[in-house]
Amino acid sequence: MKRRSTRIAAAFLAVLLISALGADLIASDLPIAVRTDGQTYLFPCITKPVALQSRDLSTAEWIVRTPIKYGPLQTLAVTREDRPEPPPWAPDDKHLLGTDELGRDVAARLIHGARVSLLVAFFTVLIAVGVGMALGGIAGYLGGVVDLIISRVLEVMQTFPLVFFLLALLSIVRVQSIWPLILALGLTRWTEVARLVRAEVLTLESREFVLAARALGASPGRIIFRHLLPNAMAPVFVVATFGVGSAILLETALSFLGIGVAPPTASWGELLTEAHRTLQHPGAWWLAVFPGLAIASTVLAVNAIGEAVRRSVDGRA
Amino acid sequence: MKRYVFRRLLLMIPTFFGISLLTFLVARLAPGDPFLLDLETGELDPEAIARARAAQGLDAPLPLQFARWMFHLVRFDFGRSLIDQRLVTEKIFEAMPRTALVAGLAMILGFGLAIPLGVWLSTRRDRWGRAVEALLLTAWSVPSFWIAVMALMIFAGPRFLDLFPVQGLENGGFVLPVICLAFPTIVVATRQVRAAMEEALAQDYVKAARARGIPERRVIWKHALRNSLLPVVTMFGLHLPHLVGGSVIIERIFGVPGMGLLAFDSIGSRDYPTIMGVATVMAIATMTSMLLVDLAYGFIDPRIRLERAK
């Protein structure tokens, strides 16, 4: 945290994370709190009560709206006499970042998309680190046939073009849920972690503390998971941080190939893909520019923190 | 030397087998097959489907199908496409030169720019150096297909600058795909070169060369650079899968009918023979490039012996 750029990046990510988690409180077609027809509703934007869904809220006694008054999936958010032409509409005072082809508010979709994209990136890296550390640790400590097999699998995964593999794998499961995507990404991205941890374990296993543990009768499992892996964490942190950034980028690429998070769910990749699809609207620049900026600044912030982590790990070694 | 190459080629066999098995399983375990996709659109007699499947050998148990595939493979026989009945080898030979052209030019452009840029960065610790570094980090954070879409919007078509065709490789249409594909390569390779150069410049032999009064330019470009090329060459080999993966997206955006687009289309239509053929060719290309890189080590750095000393 020495450099100013690192602090700015951390602050940016913190704000982004909070707004992504609280996306429903920032952009929703339902208000934060409302009193109508003698009944008070608290946080209908989160609970989404059926009673409110198609009611005209302009007659409410009092109302607290979310800062952005549109949901991510709400089409043709307003009927507007001042805008006879069909959407996409350019940014104005009602839609700060404009709307897409279906009249959905870009700002609302960006904030809700942040939640999906960050979720995918975070859990992808979590799975990749978990699998990579376990396999790398086992291969490094046990050696022999186990090492040979795991190393071969690793080589196969590294030789094979990742996008091609994901393309085949994800065309199997086309469901609305994002978990198959997360699982597939995580299970293809563990190789770098495994390679690092294996190398680290190979240098650690002849140290005294491992010898001591073995002399005390610790099982191989205990030595790997309690003694070796915690000491091999430092380089993994670096890879994991950069991994979050590249997972965000990979999600956008997969969306573009039509195998990412299934539409209409808003994810950053889906937003960019939509921008490409609607390129025939000449000059609808806001569709491509705002999601692009959001992705670029987020990944940049993540990478800046990755650089900081790398510097501190290098300095320690 | 011969023995080393032989041993490496032998080690490629299990890796290659693993890749084939992986592709085979992923492709076959996917629900739906090419004949069922037909069924959704037009009416087709279930018996006719069964006959068609049997004719392609798709009704056999999976292990037998895999054995058959491997048996044909060693004779470079990938079979015929299930979609247009053309020979898969023919389709691949048609697509390959286009991808090779784009990816090859991207590789040359990428490393050609990255080496001087990386060397320059390693000697500049001032404001300019930091600015370029920040620029690289930013470029690394932008989705490559977004750059491609933007480039297409600005430089192709009648909207802004009508410089290049929107689709295809003719009339200079290869320029944009090459630049967009080279983009991530430039960033990653530059950082690699810079890191290696910084390490080399801190070594004693550099100090010694300077002390002997050798001009700084010669110290940097000859003494230091030659010794920091090794990790760059390693990257050159490992980079091929990334380039192939990237070309799937780039070829789709720019409408280049190469290997990436062939892979994408054949997966979409469950064209098993084509999927397997493309994957096999890609795997062979990657493994060969890795082998060549390992062999190149010996030429670049004579201290590295490929064979154990006798």
XYZ file of C-alpha atoms in Angstrom:
627
model
C 0.000 0.000 0.000
C 3.007 2.255 -0.319
C 2.207 3.758 -3.691
C -0.595 6.173 -4.250
C -1.776 4.280 -7.320
C -2.240 1.136 -5.219
C -4.333 3.021 -2.681
C -6.499 4.518 -5.419
C -6.965 1.080 -6.974
C -7.935 -0.446 -3.628
C -10.407 2.342 -2.911
C -11.925 1.993 -6.386
C -12.356 -1.757 -5.963
C -13.898 -1.314 -2.508
C -16.479 1.133 -3.872
C -17.160 -1.148 -6.820
C -17.570 -4.191 -4.596
C -20.001 -2.400 -2.280
C -22.089 -1.067 -5.154
C -22.057 -4.466 -6.858
C -23.303 -6.160 -3.688
C -25.894 -3.459 -3.162
C -26.885 -3.270 -6.834
C -30.555 -3.662 -5.948
C -30.399 -0.595 -3.707
C -28.835 1.509 -6.455
C -30.746 0.543 -9.559
C -34.219 -0.921 -9.413
C -37.660 -0.245 -10.809
C -39.005 -0.695 -7.261
C -38.289 1.893 -4.543
C -36.220 1.507 -1.382
C -39.240 2.335 0.757
C -42.776 3.357 -0.104
C -46.146 3.925 1.558
C -49.121 3.387 -0.689
C -52.795 2.471 -0.072
C -52.239 2.531 3.681
C -49.406 0.005 3.593
C -45.707 0.580 4.139
C -43.141 -1.460 2.222
C -39.504 -1.514 3.272
C -36.867 -2.482 0.711
C -39.268 -3.711 -1.963
C -36.347 -3.307 -4.394
C -34.748 -6.354 -2.728
C -37.757 -8.405 -1.683
C -39.707 -7.641 -4.882
C -43.218 -8.169 -3.450
C -45.799 -9.284 -6.008
C -48.301 -6.725 -4.706
C -46.150 -3.835 -5.900
C -45.012 -5.134 -9.205
C -47.496 -3.634 -11.605
C -48.851 -0.879 -9.404
C -48.677 2.766 -10.299
C -46.466 4.273 -7.618
C -47.036 7.892 -8.606
C -50.012 8.078 -6.195
C -48.007 6.874 -3.193
C -48.128 8.928 0.007
C -44.354 9.021 0.186
C -41.638 7.210 -1.655
C -37.844 6.801 -1.510
C -36.549 5.759 -4.891
C -33.243 4.163 -5.754
C -30.707 6.583 -7.310
C -31.246 4.941 -10.703
C -34.946 4.419 -11.181
C -34.735 1.492 -13.584
C -34.072 -2.224 -13.188
C -31.499 -4.012 -15.340
C -34.101 -5.937 -17.313
C -36.794 -3.292 -17.505
C -37.459 -2.543 -21.147
C -38.728 0.777 -22.510
C -38.387 2.269 -19.070
C -40.425 5.346 -19.825
C -42.897 6.280 -22.475
C -41.513 9.522 -23.671
C -43.279 12.001 -25.824
C -40.081 13.960 -26.291
C -38.412 10.932 -27.888
C -40.460 9.583 -30.777
C -37.601 7.570 -32.269
C -37.026 3.958 -31.166
C -34.158 3.176 -28.754
C -31.152 3.039 -28.304
C -31.334 6.466 -26.753
C -28.315 8.648 -26.151
C -27.475 9.678 -22.584
C -29.647 12.460 -21.164
C -30.923 13.531 -17.738
C -33.275 10.533 -17.421
C -30.832 7.842 -18.593
C -27.391 9.031 -17.541
C -25.551 6.478 -19.663
C -28.227 6.033 -22.304
C -30.272 2.941 -23.107
C -29.756 -0.114 -25.263
C -31.779 -1.322 -28.217
C -34.620 -2.499 -26.010
C -34.699 0.691 -23.978
C -32.972 -0.852 -20.971
C -30.978 1.589 -18.867
C -27.242 1.098 -19.444
C -26.275 2.396 -15.992
C -28.607 -0.068 -14.277
C -27.285 -2.935 -16.384
C -23.688 -1.940 -15.673
C -24.177 -2.030 -11.908
C -26.059 -5.307 -11.945
C -23.549 -6.672 -14.452
C -20.740 -5.819 -12.054
C -22.233 -8.201 -9.515
C -22.361 -11.083 -11.994
C -18.920 -10.445 -13.468
C -17.195 -10.035 -10.101
C -18.949 -13.124 -8.756
C -17.772 -15.177 -11.734
C -14.208 -13.862 -11.459
C -13.942 -14.349 -7.695
C -15.267 -17.904 -7.543
C -13.341 -18.922 -10.665
C -10.097 -17.935 -8.970
C -11.199 -19.566 -5.692
C -11.773 -22.899 -7.447
C -8.609 -22.582 -9.529
C -6.479 -21.839 -6.457
C -8.081 -24.636 -4.432
C -7.633 -27.291 -7.118
C -4.226 -26.003 -8.172
C -2.817 -25.957 -4.641
C -4.138 -29.410 -3.799
C -2.870 -31.042 -7.000
C 0.407 -29.117 -7.043
C 1.075 -29.981 -3.407
C 0.283 -33.658 -3.870
C 2.370 -33.914 -7.051
C 5.332 -32.123 -5.489
C 5.376 -34.013 -2.195
C 4.471 -37.529 -3.298
C 6.491 -37.477 -6.524
C 6.847 -40.684 -8.512
C 3.898 -41.981 -10.519
C 1.452 -39.502 -8.981
C 3.677 -36.609 -10.011
C 4.084 -38.060 -13.502
C 0.329 -38.354 -14.023
C -0.514 -34.907 -12.617
C 2.301 -33.304 -14.622
C 1.045 -34.942 -17.805
C -2.516 -33.715 -17.175
C -1.067 -30.269 -16.532
C 0.805 -30.357 -19.817
C -2.301 -31.447 -21.709
C -4.294 -28.581 -20.193
C -1.574 -26.077 -21.039
C -1.084 -27.296 -24.583
C -4.732 -27.206 -25.376
C -6.210 -23.866 -26.479
C -8.367 -22.864 -23.546
C -11.090 -21.111 -25.511
C -11.563 -24.177 -27.653
C -11.982 -26.384 -24.602
C -14.430 -24.024 -22.925
C -16.367 -23.685 -26.147
C -16.929 -27.431 -26.290
C -17.561 -27.792 -22.559
C -20.002 -24.914 -22.220
C -22.036 -25.761 -25.269
C -22.981 -28.877 -23.283
C -24.598 -26.968 -20.459
C -26.721 -24.035 -21.493
C -28.591 -23.112 -18.366
C -29.537 -19.790 -16.863
C -27.330 -20.348 -13.826
C -23.793 -18.960 -13.750
C -22.362 -21.865 -11.746
C -21.536 -24.159 -14.686
C -19.567 -21.282 -16.177
C -17.700 -20.690 -12.916
C -16.944 -24.396 -12.543
C -15.696 -24.724 -16.125
C -13.487 -21.634 -15.830
C -12.109 -22.703 -12.477
C -11.336 -26.219 -13.640
C -9.377 -24.962 -16.662
C -7.374 -22.302 -14.889
C -5.746 -24.229 -12.059
C -2.631 -25.189 -14.057
C -0.544 -22.114 -13.330
C -1.186 -22.360 -9.586
C -0.433 -26.089 -9.619
C 2.868 -25.565 -11.464
C 3.953 -22.855 -9.019
C 2.956 -24.762 -5.901
C 4.617 -27.939 -7.145
C 7.908 -26.089 -7.679
C 7.595 -24.387 -4.302
C 6.879 -27.668 -2.520
C 9.907 -29.276 -4.157
C 12.168 -26.647 -2.587
C 10.353 -26.747 0.764
C 10.174 -30.484 1.331
C 13.794 -30.863 2.404
C 13.498 -28.142 5.048
C 13.819 -28.968 8.729
C 10.224 -28.235 9.663
C 8.991 -30.841 7.182
C 11.515 -33.321 8.470
C 10.389 -32.563 12.026
C 6.746 -33.086 11.130
C 7.587 -36.360 9.480
C 9.639 -37.465 12.491
C 6.625 -36.757 14.690
C 4.663 -39.226 12.574
C 2.509 -36.791 10.604
C 0.678 -38.325 7.651
C 1.517 -37.154 4.101
C -1.870 -35.433 3.934
C -1.158 -33.514 7.108
C 2.323 -32.543 5.946
C 1.022 -31.314 2.582
C -2.008 -29.402 3.788
C -0.843 -28.169 7.186
C 2.881 -27.635 6.699
C 3.801 -27.309 3.032
C 0.871 -25.456 1.451
C 0.676 -22.596 3.985
C 4.353 -21.911 3.276
C 3.825 -21.985 -0.478
C 1.110 -19.311 -0.400
C 3.118 -16.209 -1.300
C 3.516 -16.716 -5.078
C -0.048 -18.023 -5.221
C -1.360 -14.686 -3.997
C 0.278 -12.953 -6.947
C -1.141 -15.369 -9.498
C -4.559 -15.264 -7.842
C -4.789 -11.471 -7.948
C -3.858 -11.296 -11.615
C -6.188 -14.265 -12.141
C -9.192 -12.196 -11.046
C -8.383 -9.644 -13.743
C -7.952 -12.186 -16.498
C -11.105 -14.045 -15.397
C -13.110 -10.848 -15.874
C -11.628 -10.494 -19.373
C -12.250 -14.165 -20.158
C -15.885 -13.829 -19.152
C -16.316 -11.039 -21.692
C -14.666 -13.150 -24.403
C -16.912 -16.124 -23.641
C -19.997 -13.918 -23.696
C -18.907 -12.720 -27.080
C -18.689 -16.297 -28.352
C -22.184 -16.897 -27.020
C -21.205 -19.273 -24.232
C -20.925 -16.900 -21.291
C -23.609 -15.859 -18.858
C -26.859 -16.431 -20.723
C -28.821 -13.318 -21.724
C -30.905 -11.448 -20.675
C -28.929 -11.528 -17.403
C -26.681 -8.503 -17.434
C -22.967 -9.248 -17.241
C -20.205 -7.013 -18.491
C -19.386 -9.398 -21.291
C -23.033 -9.547 -22.308
C -23.177 -5.732 -22.383
C -20.176 -5.529 -24.693
C -21.525 -8.292 -26.884
C -24.754 -6.356 -27.194
C -22.736 -3.327 -28.234
C -21.149 -5.372 -31.007
C -24.535 -6.726 -32.062
C -25.990 -3.231 -32.294
C -23.077 -1.760 -34.220
C -25.459 -1.198 -37.090
C -26.896 1.728 -35.131
C -24.441 4.321 -36.328
C -23.033 6.394 -33.538
C -24.493 4.459 -30.587
C -21.127 4.919 -28.933
C -22.424 4.806 -25.351
C -23.234 1.099 -25.698
C -19.587 0.196 -26.327
C -17.748 2.918 -24.445
C -19.266 2.738 -20.936
C -19.063 -1.057 -20.439
C -15.581 -0.967 -21.970
C -14.492 1.707 -19.513
C -16.004 -0.179 -16.582
C -14.179 -3.385 -17.490
C -10.889 -1.656 -18.273
C -10.805 0.374 -15.056
C -11.754 -2.623 -12.908
C -9.164 -4.935 -14.438
C -6.600 -2.138 -14.290
C -7.287 -1.686 -10.570
C -7.008 -5.430 -9.974
C -3.734 -5.591 -11.925
C -2.327 -2.595 -10.061
C -2.973 -4.424 -6.794
C -1.449 -7.555 -8.334
C 1.700 -5.555 -9.098
C 1.792 -4.343 -5.504
C 1.410 -7.894 -4.201
C 4.183 -9.053 -6.555
C 6.490 -6.293 -5.354
C 5.923 -7.170 -1.716
C 6.397 -10.905 -2.362
C 9.582 -10.269 -4.362
C 10.869 -8.001 -1.642
C 10.202 -10.637 0.980
C 12.069 -13.382 -0.880
C 21.189 -34.530 -29.834
C 19.382 -37.201 -31.828
C 18.698 -39.145 -28.680
C 17.277 -36.093 -26.972
C 14.890 -35.362 -29.853
C 13.843 -38.990 -29.907
C 13.098 -39.016 -26.192
C 11.118 -35.784 -26.495
C 9.084 -37.175 -29.367
C 8.374 -40.272 -27.288
C 7.141 -38.124 -24.384
C 4.777 -36.319 -26.737
C 2.795 -39.518 -27.277
C 1.027 -39.661 -23.870
C 0.345 -35.917 -24.008
C -1.089 -36.230 -27.473
C -3.171 -39.239 -26.422
C -4.503 -37.255 -23.475
C -5.514 -34.333 -25.652
C -7.276 -36.627 -28.114
C -9.136 -38.382 -25.321
C -10.142 -35.058 -23.777
C -11.469 -33.683 -27.065
C -13.240 -36.910 -27.844
C -14.994 -37.032 -24.480
C -15.940 -33.369 -24.442
C -17.318 -33.535 -27.960
C -19.207 -36.810 -27.529
C -20.636 -36.262 -24.075
C -22.373 -33.130 -25.287
C -26.086 -33.789 -25.599
C -27.504 -33.635 -29.084
C -25.774 -34.764 -32.234
C -25.673 -33.463 -35.798
C -28.629 -35.567 -36.844
C -30.796 -34.402 -33.979
C -30.000 -30.803 -34.857
C -31.437 -31.586 -38.266
C -34.539 -32.943 -36.619
C -35.390 -29.650 -34.982
C -35.701 -27.872 -38.285
C -36.990 -30.423 -40.773
C -39.043 -33.568 -40.311
C -36.888 -36.648 -40.392
C -37.810 -40.279 -39.943
C -36.277 -41.678 -36.700
C -35.297 -44.822 -38.559
C -33.436 -42.770 -41.146
C -31.560 -41.068 -38.299
C -30.596 -44.412 -36.823
C -29.362 -45.531 -40.251
C -27.364 -42.335 -40.712
C -25.814 -42.696 -37.286
C -24.903 -46.296 -37.996
C -23.356 -45.278 -41.323
C -21.067 -42.845 -39.471
C -20.281 -45.414 -36.821
C -21.896 -43.263 -34.150
C -23.916 -46.163 -32.748
C -20.827 -48.059 -31.608
C -19.806 -47.996 -27.934
C -17.644 -44.998 -27.068
C -14.367 -46.878 -26.407
C -14.669 -48.571 -29.797
C -15.351 -45.223 -31.481
C -12.267 -43.779 -29.824
C -10.138 -46.750 -30.899
C -11.369 -46.355 -34.477
C -10.568 -42.646 -34.386
C -7.021 -43.222 -33.137
C -6.551 -45.953 -35.756
C -7.523 -43.577 -38.560
C -5.517 -40.764 -37.027
C -2.132 -42.458 -37.360
C -2.808 -42.486 -41.114
C -3.801 -38.798 -41.055
C -7.331 -39.722 -41.980
C -9.779 -37.448 -40.188
C -12.802 -38.656 -42.149
C -15.455 -36.496 -43.739
C -17.377 -33.607 -42.245
C -20.847 -34.609 -41.084
C -22.217 -31.296 -42.327
C -21.066 -30.881 -45.913
C -19.464 -34.298 -46.504
C -16.140 -32.720 -47.463
C -12.862 -34.232 -46.353
C -11.829 -32.757 -42.997
C -8.190 -32.613 -44.122
C -9.298 -30.537 -47.100
C -11.209 -28.104 -44.875
C -8.236 -27.792 -42.547
C -5.764 -27.228 -45.379
C -8.036 -24.498 -46.649
C -8.333 -22.736 -43.289
C -4.791 -23.273 -42.028
C -2.884 -20.840 -44.309
C -5.212 -17.979 -43.339
C -4.723 -18.538 -39.619
C -1.008 -19.138 -40.120
C -0.740 -15.849 -41.998
C -2.625 -13.793 -39.417
C -1.127 -15.488 -36.348
C 2.365 -15.537 -37.850
C 2.303 -11.854 -38.726
C 0.853 -11.093 -35.292
C 3.673 -13.039 -33.666
C 6.323 -11.202 -35.727
C 4.720 -7.841 -35.062
C 4.230 -8.608 -31.372
C 7.762 -9.762 -30.604
C 9.294 -7.344 -33.106
C 7.839 -4.444 -31.160
C 8.157 -5.989 -27.715
C 11.921 -6.557 -27.773
C 13.017 -2.972 -28.551
C 10.268 -1.582 -26.328
C 11.219 -3.839 -23.433
C 14.904 -2.977 -23.798
C 14.098 0.721 -23.932
C 11.885 0.451 -20.838
C 14.590 -1.337 -18.866
C 16.943 1.605 -19.359
C 14.397 4.314 -18.663
C 13.442 4.755 -15.033
C 12.216 8.314 -15.542
C 8.807 9.809 -16.127
C 8.619 8.605 -19.740
C 9.414 5.052 -18.774
C 6.756 5.049 -16.085
C 4.204 6.559 -18.464
C 4.773 3.825 -21.066
C 4.598 1.234 -18.313
C 1.262 2.575 -17.116
C 0.064 2.572 -20.712
C 1.014 -1.092 -21.055
C -0.768 -2.008 -17.837
C -3.856 -0.209 -19.114
C -3.686 -1.938 -22.481
C -3.446 -5.252 -20.674
C -6.707 -4.496 -18.862
C -8.870 -3.995 -21.927
C -10.764 -6.930 -23.445
C -9.047 -7.698 -26.749
C -12.311 -8.151 -28.593
C -13.437 -4.727 -27.463
C -10.359 -3.264 -29.129
C -11.223 -5.254 -32.226
C -14.797 -3.991 -32.246
C -13.603 -0.409 -31.781
C -11.004 -0.791 -34.528
C -13.627 -2.186 -36.853
C -15.953 0.688 -36.022
C -13.342 3.368 -36.609
C -11.132 2.051 -39.414
C -13.431 -0.132 -41.485
C -16.728 0.561 -43.138
C -18.182 3.850 -44.229
C -18.869 5.289 -40.759
C -15.585 7.007 -39.920
C -12.481 6.059 -41.885
C -13.123 3.729 -44.778
C -9.625 2.252 -44.876
C -10.145 -1.504 -44.685
C -12.791 -4.027 -45.726
C -15.161 -5.082 -42.934
C -14.869 -8.814 -43.646
C -12.226 -11.093 -45.107
C -8.498 -10.847 -45.768
C -8.399 -9.362 -49.260
C -7.535 -5.728 -50.044
C -5.455 -5.266 -46.941
C -8.146 -6.748 -44.714
C -5.474 -8.663 -42.818
C -4.056 -5.494 -41.244
C -6.646 -5.010 -38.490
C -6.869 -8.677 -37.403
C -3.077 -8.896 -37.218
C -2.814 -5.766 -35.081
C -5.646 -6.820 -32.789
C -4.215 -10.321 -32.360
C -0.719 -8.957 -31.740
C -1.971 -6.561 -29.084
C -1.922 -8.862 -26.018
C 1.353 -10.385 -27.250
C 3.045 -6.987 -27.320
C 2.005 -6.202 -23.759
C 2.941 -9.538 -22.206
C 6.201 -9.900 -24.153
C 7.347 -6.356 -23.406
C 6.946 -6.922 -19.690
C 8.857 -10.173 -19.994
C 11.722 -8.561 -21.929
C 11.904 -5.675 -19.493
C 12.085 -7.974 -16.461
C 14.790 -10.145 -18.067
C 16.795 -7.100 -19.162
C 16.647 -5.521 -15.708
C 18.028 -8.722 -14.254
C 20.779 -8.921 -16.875
C 21.795 -5.271 -16.468
C 22.403 -5.831 -12.752
C 24.936 -8.607 -13.438
C 28.681 -8.247 -12.952
C 29.600 -8.904 -16.587
C 27.646 -5.786 -17.571
C 29.619 -3.800 -15.039
C 32.808 -5.344 -16.398
C 31.860 -4.488 -19.988
C 31.157 -0.895 -19.003
C 34.436 -0.721 -17.109
C 36.261 -1.815 -20.243
C 34.850 1.253 -21.948
C 32.514 -0.552 -24.311
C 29.881 1.915 -25.533
C 26.665 1.765 -23.507
C 24.600 0.994 -26.601
C 26.707 -2.061 -27.313
C 26.541 -3.183 -23.675
C 22.763 -3.049 -23.735
C 21.995 -4.456 -27.161
C 24.695 -7.079 -27.310
C 25.868 -8.132 -23.866
C 22.688 -7.739 -21.856
C 20.071 -8.493 -24.504
C 21.643 -11.731 -25.654
C 21.607 -13.016 -22.122
C 18.003 -12.103 -21.498
C 16.534 -13.678 -24.616
C 16.060 -17.111 -23.074
C 12.814 -16.468 -21.144
C 11.522 -14.592 -24.188
C 12.093 -17.623 -26.392
C 10.314 -19.791 -23.821
C 7.359 -17.476 -24.013
C 7.433 -17.643 -27.786
C 6.653 -21.351 -27.582
C 4.140 -21.224 -24.766
C 2.343 -18.371 -26.452
C 0.950 -20.379 -29.353
C -2.134 -21.762 -27.538
C -3.047 -18.232 -26.470
C -2.679 -17.023 -30.028
C -4.879 -19.829 -31.320
C -7.452 -19.107 -28.636
C -7.360 -15.426 -29.481
C -7.781 -16.146 -33.170
C -11.167 -17.780 -32.506
C -12.468 -14.390 -31.398
C -10.530 -12.271 -33.870
C -11.516 -14.458 -36.821
C -15.149 -14.234 -35.815
C -15.102 -10.447 -35.571
C -13.230 -9.893 -38.834
C -14.854 -12.741 -40.737
C -11.631 -14.619 -41.450
C -12.479 -18.215 -42.428
C -9.499 -19.735 -40.610
C -8.951 -22.471 -38.029
C -10.589 -20.534 -35.216
C -13.785 -19.976 -37.122
C -13.741 -23.586 -38.328
C -13.467 -24.761 -34.710
C -16.258 -22.467 -33.597
C -18.616 -23.519 -36.361
C -17.886 -27.225 -36.072
C -18.525 -27.195 -32.317
C -21.784 -25.347 -32.869
C -22.994 -27.957 -35.346
C -21.527 -30.970 -33.482
C -19.444 -31.877 -36.502
C -17.339 -34.461 -34.624
C -14.794 -35.323 -37.325
C -14.012 -31.650 -37.917
C -13.820 -30.850 -34.185
C -11.393 -33.703 -33.642
C -9.366 -32.832 -36.726
C -8.946 -29.184 -35.791
C -8.057 -30.020 -32.185
C -5.511 -32.595 -33.310
C -3.798 -30.243 -35.738
C -3.696 -27.483 -33.123
C -2.253 -29.839 -30.521
C 0.447 -31.063 -32.911
C 1.342 -27.478 -33.814
C 1.635 -26.453 -30.159
C 3.688 -29.466 -29.134
C 6.012 -29.027 -32.102
C 6.585 -25.379 -31.252
C 7.391 -26.304 -27.656
C 9.883 -28.891 -28.881
C 11.502 -26.391 -31.255
C 11.828 -23.907 -28.409
C 13.597 -26.469 -26.245
C 15.951 -27.277 -29.106
C 16.595 -23.584 -29.704
C 17.873 -23.262 -26.130
C 21.033 -25.075 -27.113
C 21.748 -22.637 -29.937
C 20.956 -19.514 -27.967
C 22.854 -20.491 -24.854
C 25.641 -23.014 -25.409
C 25.893 -23.495 -21.642
C 22.643 -25.435 -21.742
C 23.312 -29.040 -22.633
C 20.344 -30.963 -23.865
C 22.019 -34.272 -23.208
C 23.525 -35.349 -19.959
C 27.330 -35.069 -20.071
C 29.015 -38.396 -20.660
